[in-house]
Amino acid sequence: MIWVAVDAMGGDLGPEVLIKGAVWAAREHGVGIILVGLKETIEEALANLDFQGLPIKIAPATQVVEMDEAPSEALRRKKDSSIRVAFELVKKGEAAAVVSAGNSGATLATALFVLGRMEGVERPAIATVFPTLKEPTVLIDAGANVDCKPRHLFQFGLMAAVFAQEVLACENPRVGLLSIGEEGGKGNQLVKKTFGLFKQSSLNFVGNIEGRDIFRGDVDVVVCDGFVGNICLKLSEGLADAILRMLSREIKASFSSRLGYLLARRAFDNFRRRVDWAEYGGAPLLGVAGVAIICHGRSQEKAIKNAIRNAKEFAERSVPEKLQQSLLNSKDLFLIKSQVG
Amino acid sequence: MIWVAVDAMGGDLGPEVLIKGAVWAAREHGVGIILVGLKETIEEALANLDFQGLPIKIAPATQVVEMDEAPSEALRRKKDSSIRVAFELVKKGEAAAVVSAGNSGATLATALFVLGRMEGVERPAIATVFPTLKEPTVLIDAGANVDCKPRHLFQFGLMAAVFAQEVLACENPRVGLLSIGEEGGKGNQLVKKTFGLFKQSSLNFVGNIEGRDIFRGDVDVVVCDGFVGNICLKLSEGLADAILRMLSREIKASFSSRLGYLLARRAFDNFRRRVDWAEYGGAPLLGVAGVAIICHGRSQEKAIKNAIRNAKEFAERSVPEKLQQSLLNSKDLFLIKSQVG
């Protein structure tokens, strides 16, 4: 059985939601769950739930990293935090993966500190799956690295291409570099220099893509720095939400529309499910030597459940090992060593 | 009468669309139009239109700047381009404003070269109006400057605040800095340094905002560099379009939904109008000594018409003069002189 260590203390909505999601995952996906955190809090939350016969354990941790705590501080001062204990379980081989909706900076820093980096990767990055008009697209980096160099972006692209191939079953993934014009000469200094690296690589590089192209689904991997990527991610969430609100408002404004809404409700529900980020369940941290899935701080039960399912699949399919192997086999890693950037 | 010089050769859809939009503006908004470009092409397009009695003139230009031409090249080699002639008309006092859907880099470079910068502004920037759940929000810079320094971003904020006050009638506009976390310490190096400048200023600075906050309408001005801003703008267009497509698809998939759609159609139409970027009509270039409105390359007639209306209002209300006056009166301009950045 695959065991997943779940940080039961992180997230904006409190331990109950995380623990409910974890129990749900154990029941639905046959995955072993290790709930990591304050023992009493976890036991209290479990008391209200039916988890009889399910593979659920508790790993106590006496400290909690706050959502706005500086990652370096958390790492130095909270050596018995739920995040830290969760990664130690992976290190000791007692768990195959970590899922956390807590402080993402601290999760990243702890993953790096405890598990270390893959060979050839200087900066692990967060990969997010975006729904598009066609197949889903992987955007990397969704927020782990705010100030990047061209070789970092290039490594992100290498990793996400392997991810798309292994996890999304996408053959020969098309990689696009997020910029503000399609020609290679368009963009900021970072993107212009990165373009050259991708151009020389063996990746299926389709060149620059613009913001509007992401949702068309014409590329499988979108590469950008974590500052831009995080803004794209959150802007998309905010806009999708705003559009649905505006549309509901318009519909409620007239009687015939209200009637229409009732009839069209099923379509609305299907649609919401399609753009529901929760369905995708967390974003993997690529480049650390192990499986770590980072969830939105405001993740609901379902998002947690799906993230745990993803973590289990990652571990089952040995995604980190395949990623490392692909990176080492790739001639592209040497490319960056011979280039300035 | 206010005369607006319209670059009749720019844009992706050809001169007919631009000229139709211009004639429409002359009829609906009582604005004088100077169509700038190849005389024959303009006359041909006009031959099919009814413009009797409308204040429409032609200013011939023998060259056309291509959409993908390097701005510096265009400026150096095409001294009789439609963009260049249009700005010369403003310089000579024959027109009060320029509207162009052509090569935006060349439009920016030519505006700077012919009209010059406002005092205190190092980098003119493009301001775009975003629809939100509440009042519209101004995002600056939407693409003029890709690599910025903190003082540039600060100047963008100063200009957009005056713009929001003068044009959107927003009192004491709330200014937010686009970043990836709300605390001042979050963001990339550029944003962290810029935060300090805004914090010390007399602006109504509300701190960092995240991508998802833009559409809530809780700030009146969103400041970012032109790389990030252009990606936000295009991503929003692409996502809004994708969401409407997905929703239509879902609705067409079932009969009862189709019936529902017919009834809800009015709501859909109202909604589309609300998120229709064309309604807003172009983005002003703030910081040049004159009125210049940049339109999307794919602008339809209506967008051109609305952009011309905006250009006219800008000129009527002496927005550039007020902007310059406000900047000179502001103590905040001195702030940046005494700071590193």
XYZ file of C-alpha atoms in Angstrom, chain A residues 67-68 130-134 143 146-147 178-181 183 186-191 210-216 225-228 230-232 234-247 249-251 254 256-257 259-261 263-268 270-271 274-275 296 298, chain B residues 67-68 130-134 143 146-147 178-181 183 186-191 210-216 225-228 230-232 234-247 249-251 254 256-257 259-261 263-268 270-271 274-275 296 298:
140
model
C 0.423 30.688 6.752
C 2.332 33.981 6.701
C -4.856 24.514 -16.431
C -8.110 23.521 -18.136
C -8.223 24.659 -21.783
C -10.591 24.350 -24.735
C -8.691 21.173 -25.675
C 4.970 30.502 -7.693
C 10.089 34.839 -8.233
C 13.414 36.051 -9.615
C 5.036 32.860 -22.064
C 5.777 36.305 -23.477
C 4.129 39.381 -24.960
C 4.579 38.706 -28.642
C 8.409 36.521 -32.358
C 9.639 39.959 -28.127
C 9.612 39.913 -24.340
C 11.685 41.047 -21.402
C 15.406 40.341 -21.052
C 14.767 37.097 -19.175
C 12.475 35.686 -21.832
C 0.879 35.031 -25.434
C -1.474 35.193 -22.473
C -4.520 34.653 -24.638
C -3.110 31.414 -26.077
C -2.950 29.527 -22.774
C -6.623 28.546 -22.835
C -6.668 27.552 -26.489
C 8.887 32.577 -13.857
C 7.014 32.032 -10.595
C 6.028 35.674 -10.227
C 4.288 35.772 -13.591
C 1.402 32.889 -9.796
C -0.276 36.041 -11.069
C -1.645 34.124 -14.083
C -4.701 33.722 -9.396
C -5.967 36.060 -12.081
C -7.571 33.095 -13.842
C -9.275 31.976 -10.652
C -10.500 35.486 -9.961
C -11.739 36.092 -13.480
C -13.532 32.750 -13.795
C -15.255 33.492 -10.516
C -16.132 37.066 -11.553
C -17.555 35.922 -14.886
C -19.831 33.366 -13.249
C -21.002 35.988 -10.758
C -21.706 38.560 -13.455
C -23.569 35.997 -15.508
C -26.483 38.522 -11.819
C -27.628 39.152 -15.360
C -29.715 36.004 -15.333
C -35.214 38.993 -15.528
C -37.571 34.699 -18.407
C -33.862 34.464 -17.824
C -36.649 30.333 -16.016
C -33.900 29.880 -18.571
C -31.378 29.490 -15.810
C -33.350 24.845 -17.521
C -29.713 25.598 -18.253
C -28.602 24.678 -14.760
C -27.181 21.339 -15.692
C -24.971 22.991 -18.279
C -23.847 25.498 -15.672
C -21.038 20.786 -15.817
C -19.246 23.960 -16.714
C -14.771 21.902 -15.806
C -13.239 25.121 -14.587
C -4.260 25.972 -2.489
C -8.331 27.528 0.601
C 2.589 45.152 -37.496
C 5.777 43.211 -36.732
C -10.621 46.461 -16.822
C -14.245 45.622 -16.041
C -14.716 44.347 -12.474
C -17.570 43.262 -10.208
C -17.772 46.901 -9.053
C 2.701 46.596 -22.408
C 8.961 45.273 -20.332
C 11.990 45.749 -18.093
C 0.321 43.628 -8.333
C 2.260 40.888 -6.565
C 2.009 37.312 -5.345
C 1.157 37.891 -1.716
C 2.356 41.410 2.694
C 6.123 39.293 -0.878
C 7.011 39.564 -4.541
C 10.039 39.784 -6.782
C 12.895 42.235 -6.242
C 11.243 44.869 -8.433
C 7.972 44.800 -6.531
C -2.947 39.494 -5.976
C -4.098 38.403 -9.414
C -7.464 37.264 -8.120
C -8.213 40.674 -6.590
C -8.164 42.610 -9.875
C -11.726 41.676 -10.795
C -13.171 42.261 -7.339
C 5.446 46.290 -15.348
C 4.436 46.070 -19.001
C 5.472 42.439 -19.363
C 3.215 41.282 -16.538
C 0.339 42.640 -21.117
C 0.158 38.988 -20.086
C -2.675 39.805 -17.643
C -4.260 38.959 -22.953
C -4.842 36.121 -20.508
C -8.079 37.811 -19.409
C -9.268 38.174 -22.989
C -8.409 34.571 -23.737
C -10.012 33.200 -20.590
C -13.228 35.206 -20.944
C -13.520 33.941 -24.489
C -12.751 30.342 -23.481
C -15.309 30.409 -20.670
C -18.071 31.621 -22.966
C -17.168 28.935 -25.496
C -17.149 26.174 -22.894
C -20.453 27.346 -21.496
C -20.778 23.971 -25.641
C -22.282 22.625 -22.433
C -25.570 24.316 -23.146
C -28.736 19.023 -24.099
C -33.544 21.392 -22.117
C -30.401 23.447 -21.806
C -34.325 25.822 -24.469
C -32.864 27.370 -21.361
C -30.278 29.113 -23.452
C -34.611 32.109 -22.573
C -31.360 33.168 -20.954
C -30.049 34.704 -24.125
C -30.716 38.267 -23.101
C -28.660 37.758 -19.977
C -25.873 36.294 -22.085
C -25.866 41.774 -21.573
C -23.037 39.861 -20.087
C -20.074 43.887 -20.044
C -16.913 41.960 -20.641
C -5.928 46.391 -30.050
C -7.813 43.247 -33.963
